[in-house]
Short mmCIF file of N, CA and C in Angstrom, two decimals:
data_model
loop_
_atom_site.label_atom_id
_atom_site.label_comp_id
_atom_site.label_asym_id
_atom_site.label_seq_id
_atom_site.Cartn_x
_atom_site.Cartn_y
_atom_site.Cartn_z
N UNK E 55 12.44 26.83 -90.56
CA UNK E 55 12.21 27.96 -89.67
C UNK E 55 10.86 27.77 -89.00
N UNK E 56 10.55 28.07 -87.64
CA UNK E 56 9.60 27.72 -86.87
C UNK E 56 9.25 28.68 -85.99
N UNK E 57 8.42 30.05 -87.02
CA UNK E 57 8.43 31.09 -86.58
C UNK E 57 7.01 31.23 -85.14
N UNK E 58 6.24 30.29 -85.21
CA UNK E 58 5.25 30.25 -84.13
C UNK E 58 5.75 29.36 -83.08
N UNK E 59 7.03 28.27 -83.18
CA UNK E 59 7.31 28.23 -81.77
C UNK E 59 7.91 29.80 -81.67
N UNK E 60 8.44 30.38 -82.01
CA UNK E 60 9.88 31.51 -81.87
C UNK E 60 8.66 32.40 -80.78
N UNK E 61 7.09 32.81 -81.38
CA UNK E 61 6.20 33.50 -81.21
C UNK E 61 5.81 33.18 -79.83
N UNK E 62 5.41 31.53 -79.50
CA UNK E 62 5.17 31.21 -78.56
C UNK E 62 6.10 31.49 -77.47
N UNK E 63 7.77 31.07 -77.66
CA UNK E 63 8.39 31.13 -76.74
C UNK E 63 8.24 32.72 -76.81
N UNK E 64 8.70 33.65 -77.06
CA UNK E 64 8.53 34.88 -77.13
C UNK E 64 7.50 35.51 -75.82
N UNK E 65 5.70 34.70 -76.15
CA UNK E 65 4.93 35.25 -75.83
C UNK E 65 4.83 34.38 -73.93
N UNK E 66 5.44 33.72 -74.20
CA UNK E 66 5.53 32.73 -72.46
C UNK E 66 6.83 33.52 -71.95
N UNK E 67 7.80 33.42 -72.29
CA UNK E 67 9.04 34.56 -71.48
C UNK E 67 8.57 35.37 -71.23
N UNK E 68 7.35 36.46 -71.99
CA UNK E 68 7.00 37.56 -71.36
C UNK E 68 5.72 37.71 -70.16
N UNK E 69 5.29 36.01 -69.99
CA UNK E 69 4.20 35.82 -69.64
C UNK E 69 2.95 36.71 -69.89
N UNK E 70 3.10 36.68 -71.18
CA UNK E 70 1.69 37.24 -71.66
C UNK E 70 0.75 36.27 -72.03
N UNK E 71 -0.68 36.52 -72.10
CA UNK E 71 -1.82 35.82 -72.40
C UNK E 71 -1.72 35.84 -74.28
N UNK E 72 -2.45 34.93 -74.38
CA UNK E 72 -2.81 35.05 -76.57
C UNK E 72 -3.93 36.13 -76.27
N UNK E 73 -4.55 36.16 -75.62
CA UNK E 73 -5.76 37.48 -75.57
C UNK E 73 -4.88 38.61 -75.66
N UNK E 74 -4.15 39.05 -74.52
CA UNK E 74 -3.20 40.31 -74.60
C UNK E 74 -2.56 40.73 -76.19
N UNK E 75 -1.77 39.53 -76.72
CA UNK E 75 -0.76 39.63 -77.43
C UNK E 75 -1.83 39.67 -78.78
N UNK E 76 -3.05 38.97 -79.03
CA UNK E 76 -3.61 39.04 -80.21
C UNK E 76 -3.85 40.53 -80.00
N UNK E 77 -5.68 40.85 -78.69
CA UNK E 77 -5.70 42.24 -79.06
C UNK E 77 -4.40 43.51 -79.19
N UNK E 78 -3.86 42.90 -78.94
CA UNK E 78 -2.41 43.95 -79.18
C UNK E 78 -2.12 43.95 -80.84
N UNK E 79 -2.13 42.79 -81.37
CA UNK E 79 -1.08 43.12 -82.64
C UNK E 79 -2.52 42.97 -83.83
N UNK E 80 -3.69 43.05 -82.98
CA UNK E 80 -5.14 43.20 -83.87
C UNK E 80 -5.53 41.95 -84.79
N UNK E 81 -5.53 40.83 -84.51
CA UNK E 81 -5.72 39.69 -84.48
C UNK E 81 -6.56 39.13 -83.51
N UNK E 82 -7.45 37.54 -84.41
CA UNK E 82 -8.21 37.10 -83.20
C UNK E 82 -7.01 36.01 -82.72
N UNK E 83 -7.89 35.53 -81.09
CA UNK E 83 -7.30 34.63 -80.55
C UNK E 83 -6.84 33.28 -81.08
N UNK E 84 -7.94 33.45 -81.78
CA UNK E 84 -7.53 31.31 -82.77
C UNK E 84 -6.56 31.38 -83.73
N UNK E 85 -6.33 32.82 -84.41
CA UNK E 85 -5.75 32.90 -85.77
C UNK E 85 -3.68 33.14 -84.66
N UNK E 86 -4.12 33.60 -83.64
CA UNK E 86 -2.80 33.79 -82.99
C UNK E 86 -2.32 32.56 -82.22
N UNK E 87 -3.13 31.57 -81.72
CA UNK E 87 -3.03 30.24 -81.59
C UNK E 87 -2.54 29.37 -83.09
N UNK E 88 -2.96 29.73 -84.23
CA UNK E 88 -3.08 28.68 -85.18
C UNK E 88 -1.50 29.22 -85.48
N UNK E 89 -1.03 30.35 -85.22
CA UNK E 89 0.32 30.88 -85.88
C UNK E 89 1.59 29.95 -84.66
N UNK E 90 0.71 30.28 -83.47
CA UNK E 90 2.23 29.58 -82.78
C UNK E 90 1.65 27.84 -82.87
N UNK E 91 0.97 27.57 -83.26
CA UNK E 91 1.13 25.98 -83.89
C UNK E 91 1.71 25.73 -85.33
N UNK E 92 2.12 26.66 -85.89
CA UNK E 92 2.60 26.49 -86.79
C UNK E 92 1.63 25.72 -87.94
N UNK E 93 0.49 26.42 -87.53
CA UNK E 93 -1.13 25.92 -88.51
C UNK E 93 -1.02 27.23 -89.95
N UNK E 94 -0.30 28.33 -89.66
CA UNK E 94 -0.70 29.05 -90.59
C UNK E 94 0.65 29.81 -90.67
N UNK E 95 0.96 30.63 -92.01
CA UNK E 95 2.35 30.57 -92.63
C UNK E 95 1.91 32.44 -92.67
N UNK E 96 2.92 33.16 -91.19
CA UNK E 96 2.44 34.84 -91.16
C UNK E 96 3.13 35.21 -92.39
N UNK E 97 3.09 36.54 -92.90
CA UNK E 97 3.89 37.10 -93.77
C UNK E 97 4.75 38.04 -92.62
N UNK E 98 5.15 38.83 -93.43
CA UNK E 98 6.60 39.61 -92.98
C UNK E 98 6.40 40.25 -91.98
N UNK E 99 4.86 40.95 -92.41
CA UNK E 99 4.43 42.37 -91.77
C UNK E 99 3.41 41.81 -90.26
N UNK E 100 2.68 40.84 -90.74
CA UNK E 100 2.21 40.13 -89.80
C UNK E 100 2.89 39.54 -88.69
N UNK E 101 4.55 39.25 -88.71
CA UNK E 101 5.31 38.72 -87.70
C UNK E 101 5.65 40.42 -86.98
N UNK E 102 5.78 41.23 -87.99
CA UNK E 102 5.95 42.39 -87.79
C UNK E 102 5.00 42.84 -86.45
N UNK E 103 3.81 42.93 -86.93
CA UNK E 103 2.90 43.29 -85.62
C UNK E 103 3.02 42.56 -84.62
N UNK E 104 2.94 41.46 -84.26
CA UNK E 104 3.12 40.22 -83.43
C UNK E 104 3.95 40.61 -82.67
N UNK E 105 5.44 40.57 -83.40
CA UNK E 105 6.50 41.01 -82.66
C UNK E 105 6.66 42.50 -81.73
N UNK E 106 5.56 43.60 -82.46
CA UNK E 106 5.60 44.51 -81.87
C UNK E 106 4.61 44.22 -80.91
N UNK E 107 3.38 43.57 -80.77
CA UNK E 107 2.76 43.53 -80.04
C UNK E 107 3.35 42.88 -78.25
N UNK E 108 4.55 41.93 -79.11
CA UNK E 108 5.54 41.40 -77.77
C UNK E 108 6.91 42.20 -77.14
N UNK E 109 6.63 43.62 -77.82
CA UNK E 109 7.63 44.29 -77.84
C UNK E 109 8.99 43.70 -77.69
N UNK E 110 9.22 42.54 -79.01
CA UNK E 110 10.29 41.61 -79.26
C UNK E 110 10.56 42.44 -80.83
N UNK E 111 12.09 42.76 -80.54
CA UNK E 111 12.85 43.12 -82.21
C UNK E 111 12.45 41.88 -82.72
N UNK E 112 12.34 42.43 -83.97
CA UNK E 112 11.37 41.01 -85.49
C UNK E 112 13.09 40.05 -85.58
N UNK E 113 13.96 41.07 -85.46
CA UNK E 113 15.49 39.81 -85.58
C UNK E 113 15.81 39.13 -84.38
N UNK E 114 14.91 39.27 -83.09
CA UNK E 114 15.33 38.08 -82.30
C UNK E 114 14.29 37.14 -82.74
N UNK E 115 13.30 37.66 -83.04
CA UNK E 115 12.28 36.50 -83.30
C UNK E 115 12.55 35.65 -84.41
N UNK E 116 12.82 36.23 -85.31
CA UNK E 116 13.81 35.45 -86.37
C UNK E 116 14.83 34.55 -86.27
N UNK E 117 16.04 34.87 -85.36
CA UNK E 117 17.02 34.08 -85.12
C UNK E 117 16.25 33.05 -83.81
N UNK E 118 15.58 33.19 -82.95
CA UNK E 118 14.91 32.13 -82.25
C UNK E 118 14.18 31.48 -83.34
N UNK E 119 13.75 31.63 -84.28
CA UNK E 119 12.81 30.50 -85.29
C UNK E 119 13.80 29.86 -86.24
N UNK E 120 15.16 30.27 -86.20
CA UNK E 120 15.85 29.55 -87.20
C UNK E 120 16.30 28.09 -86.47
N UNK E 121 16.62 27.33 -87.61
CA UNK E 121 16.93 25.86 -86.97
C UNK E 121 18.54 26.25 -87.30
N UNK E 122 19.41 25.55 -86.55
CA UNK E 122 20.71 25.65 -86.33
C UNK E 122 21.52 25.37 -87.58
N UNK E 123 21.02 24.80 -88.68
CA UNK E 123 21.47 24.58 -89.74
C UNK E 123 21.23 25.93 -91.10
N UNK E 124 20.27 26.81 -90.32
CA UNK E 124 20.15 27.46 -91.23
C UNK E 124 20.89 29.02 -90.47
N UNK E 125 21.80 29.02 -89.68
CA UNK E 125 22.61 29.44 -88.76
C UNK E 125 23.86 29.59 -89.27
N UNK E 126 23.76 30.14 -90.69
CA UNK E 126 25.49 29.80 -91.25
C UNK E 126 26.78 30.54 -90.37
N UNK E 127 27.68 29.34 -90.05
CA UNK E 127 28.82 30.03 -89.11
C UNK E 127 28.61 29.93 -88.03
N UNK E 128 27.53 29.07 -87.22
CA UNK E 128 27.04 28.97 -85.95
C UNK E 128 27.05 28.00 -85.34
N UNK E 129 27.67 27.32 -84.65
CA UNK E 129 27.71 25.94 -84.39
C UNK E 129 26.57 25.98 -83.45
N UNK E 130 25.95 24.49 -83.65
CA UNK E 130 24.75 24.07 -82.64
C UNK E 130 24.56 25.29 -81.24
N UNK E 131 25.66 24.49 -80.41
CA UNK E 131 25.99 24.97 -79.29
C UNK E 131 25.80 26.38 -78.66
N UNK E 132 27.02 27.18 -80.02
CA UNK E 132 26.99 28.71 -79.94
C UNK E 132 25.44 29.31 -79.78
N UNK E 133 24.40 28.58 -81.34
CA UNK E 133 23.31 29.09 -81.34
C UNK E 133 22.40 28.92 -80.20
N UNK E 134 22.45 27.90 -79.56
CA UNK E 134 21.52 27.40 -78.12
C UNK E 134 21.90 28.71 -77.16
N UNK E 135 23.36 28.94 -77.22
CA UNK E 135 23.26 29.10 -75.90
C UNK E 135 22.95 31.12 -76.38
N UNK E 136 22.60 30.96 -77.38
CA UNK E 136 22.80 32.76 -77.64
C UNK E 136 21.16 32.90 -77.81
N UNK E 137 20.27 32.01 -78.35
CA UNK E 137 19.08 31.73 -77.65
C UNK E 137 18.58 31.51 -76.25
N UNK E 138 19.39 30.75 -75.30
CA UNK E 138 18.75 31.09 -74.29
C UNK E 138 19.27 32.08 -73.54
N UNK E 139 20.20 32.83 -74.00
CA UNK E 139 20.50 34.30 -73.18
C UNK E 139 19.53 35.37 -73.81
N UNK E 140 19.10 35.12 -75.29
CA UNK E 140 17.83 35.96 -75.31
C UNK E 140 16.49 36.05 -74.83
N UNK E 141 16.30 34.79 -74.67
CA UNK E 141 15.23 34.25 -74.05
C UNK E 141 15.19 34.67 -72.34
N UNK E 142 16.04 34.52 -71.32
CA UNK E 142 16.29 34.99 -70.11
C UNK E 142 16.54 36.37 -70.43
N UNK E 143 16.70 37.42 -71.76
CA UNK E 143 16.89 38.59 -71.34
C UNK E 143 15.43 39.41 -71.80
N UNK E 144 14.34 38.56 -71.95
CA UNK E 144 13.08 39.21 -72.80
C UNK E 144 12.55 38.39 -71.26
N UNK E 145 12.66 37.46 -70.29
CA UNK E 145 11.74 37.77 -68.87
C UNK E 145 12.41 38.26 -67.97
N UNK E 146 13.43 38.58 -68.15
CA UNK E 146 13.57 40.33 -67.25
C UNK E 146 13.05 41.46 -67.89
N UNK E 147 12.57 42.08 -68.98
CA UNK E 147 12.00 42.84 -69.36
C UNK E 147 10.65 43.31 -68.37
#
C-alpha cells in the first residue's frame, strides 16, 4: 500500500500546494513531503486529517494506495480504470 503516492496524487488533482494542504491538516511542510515520499509510515488518524485537509473521503484515499493485488475480486484493469475515474472526479471538484 502506497499511501503518500495516493496523498500526492490526491493533493495534485486538486492542485493544491504542500503549504495549503500541510497548514490545513496542521502539519509542517517537510513532514507532509516526507509522507507523500513514502519517507514516513502516517497512522490512521493522521491520513485522517490529510485526507480531510484534501477534502478526499479516507476510502478513496485508501483504495488509490492499494496495489491491485491487494484488490481482492478486482482485476488489474477494473481497478485502474475505477482509479482514474476517481481521480478525474476529485479535479472537477
Amino acid at each position: 500500500m502506497k499511501i503518500g503516492k495516493a496523498l500526492k496524487l490526491c493533493r495534485t488533482a486538486k492542485a493544491l500546494s504542500l503549504e495549503t494542504v500541510a497548514e490545513r491538516a496542521g502539519i509542517s511542510v517537510s513532514y507532509l513531503s516526507r509522507l507523500e515520499n513514502d519517507k514516513r509510515e502516517p497512522t490512521l488518524a493522521l491520513i485522517g486529517k490529510v485526507a480531510e485537509a484534501l477534502d478526499v473521503p479516507v476510502p478513496i484515499v485508501i483504495f488509490l494506495a492499494s496495489d491491485s493485488s491487494e484488490l481482492e475480486g478486482l482485476d488489474k484493469e477494473t481497478a485502474q480504470r475505477f482509479s482514474k475515474l476517481a481521480l478525474d472526479l476529485l479535479r472537477q471538484e
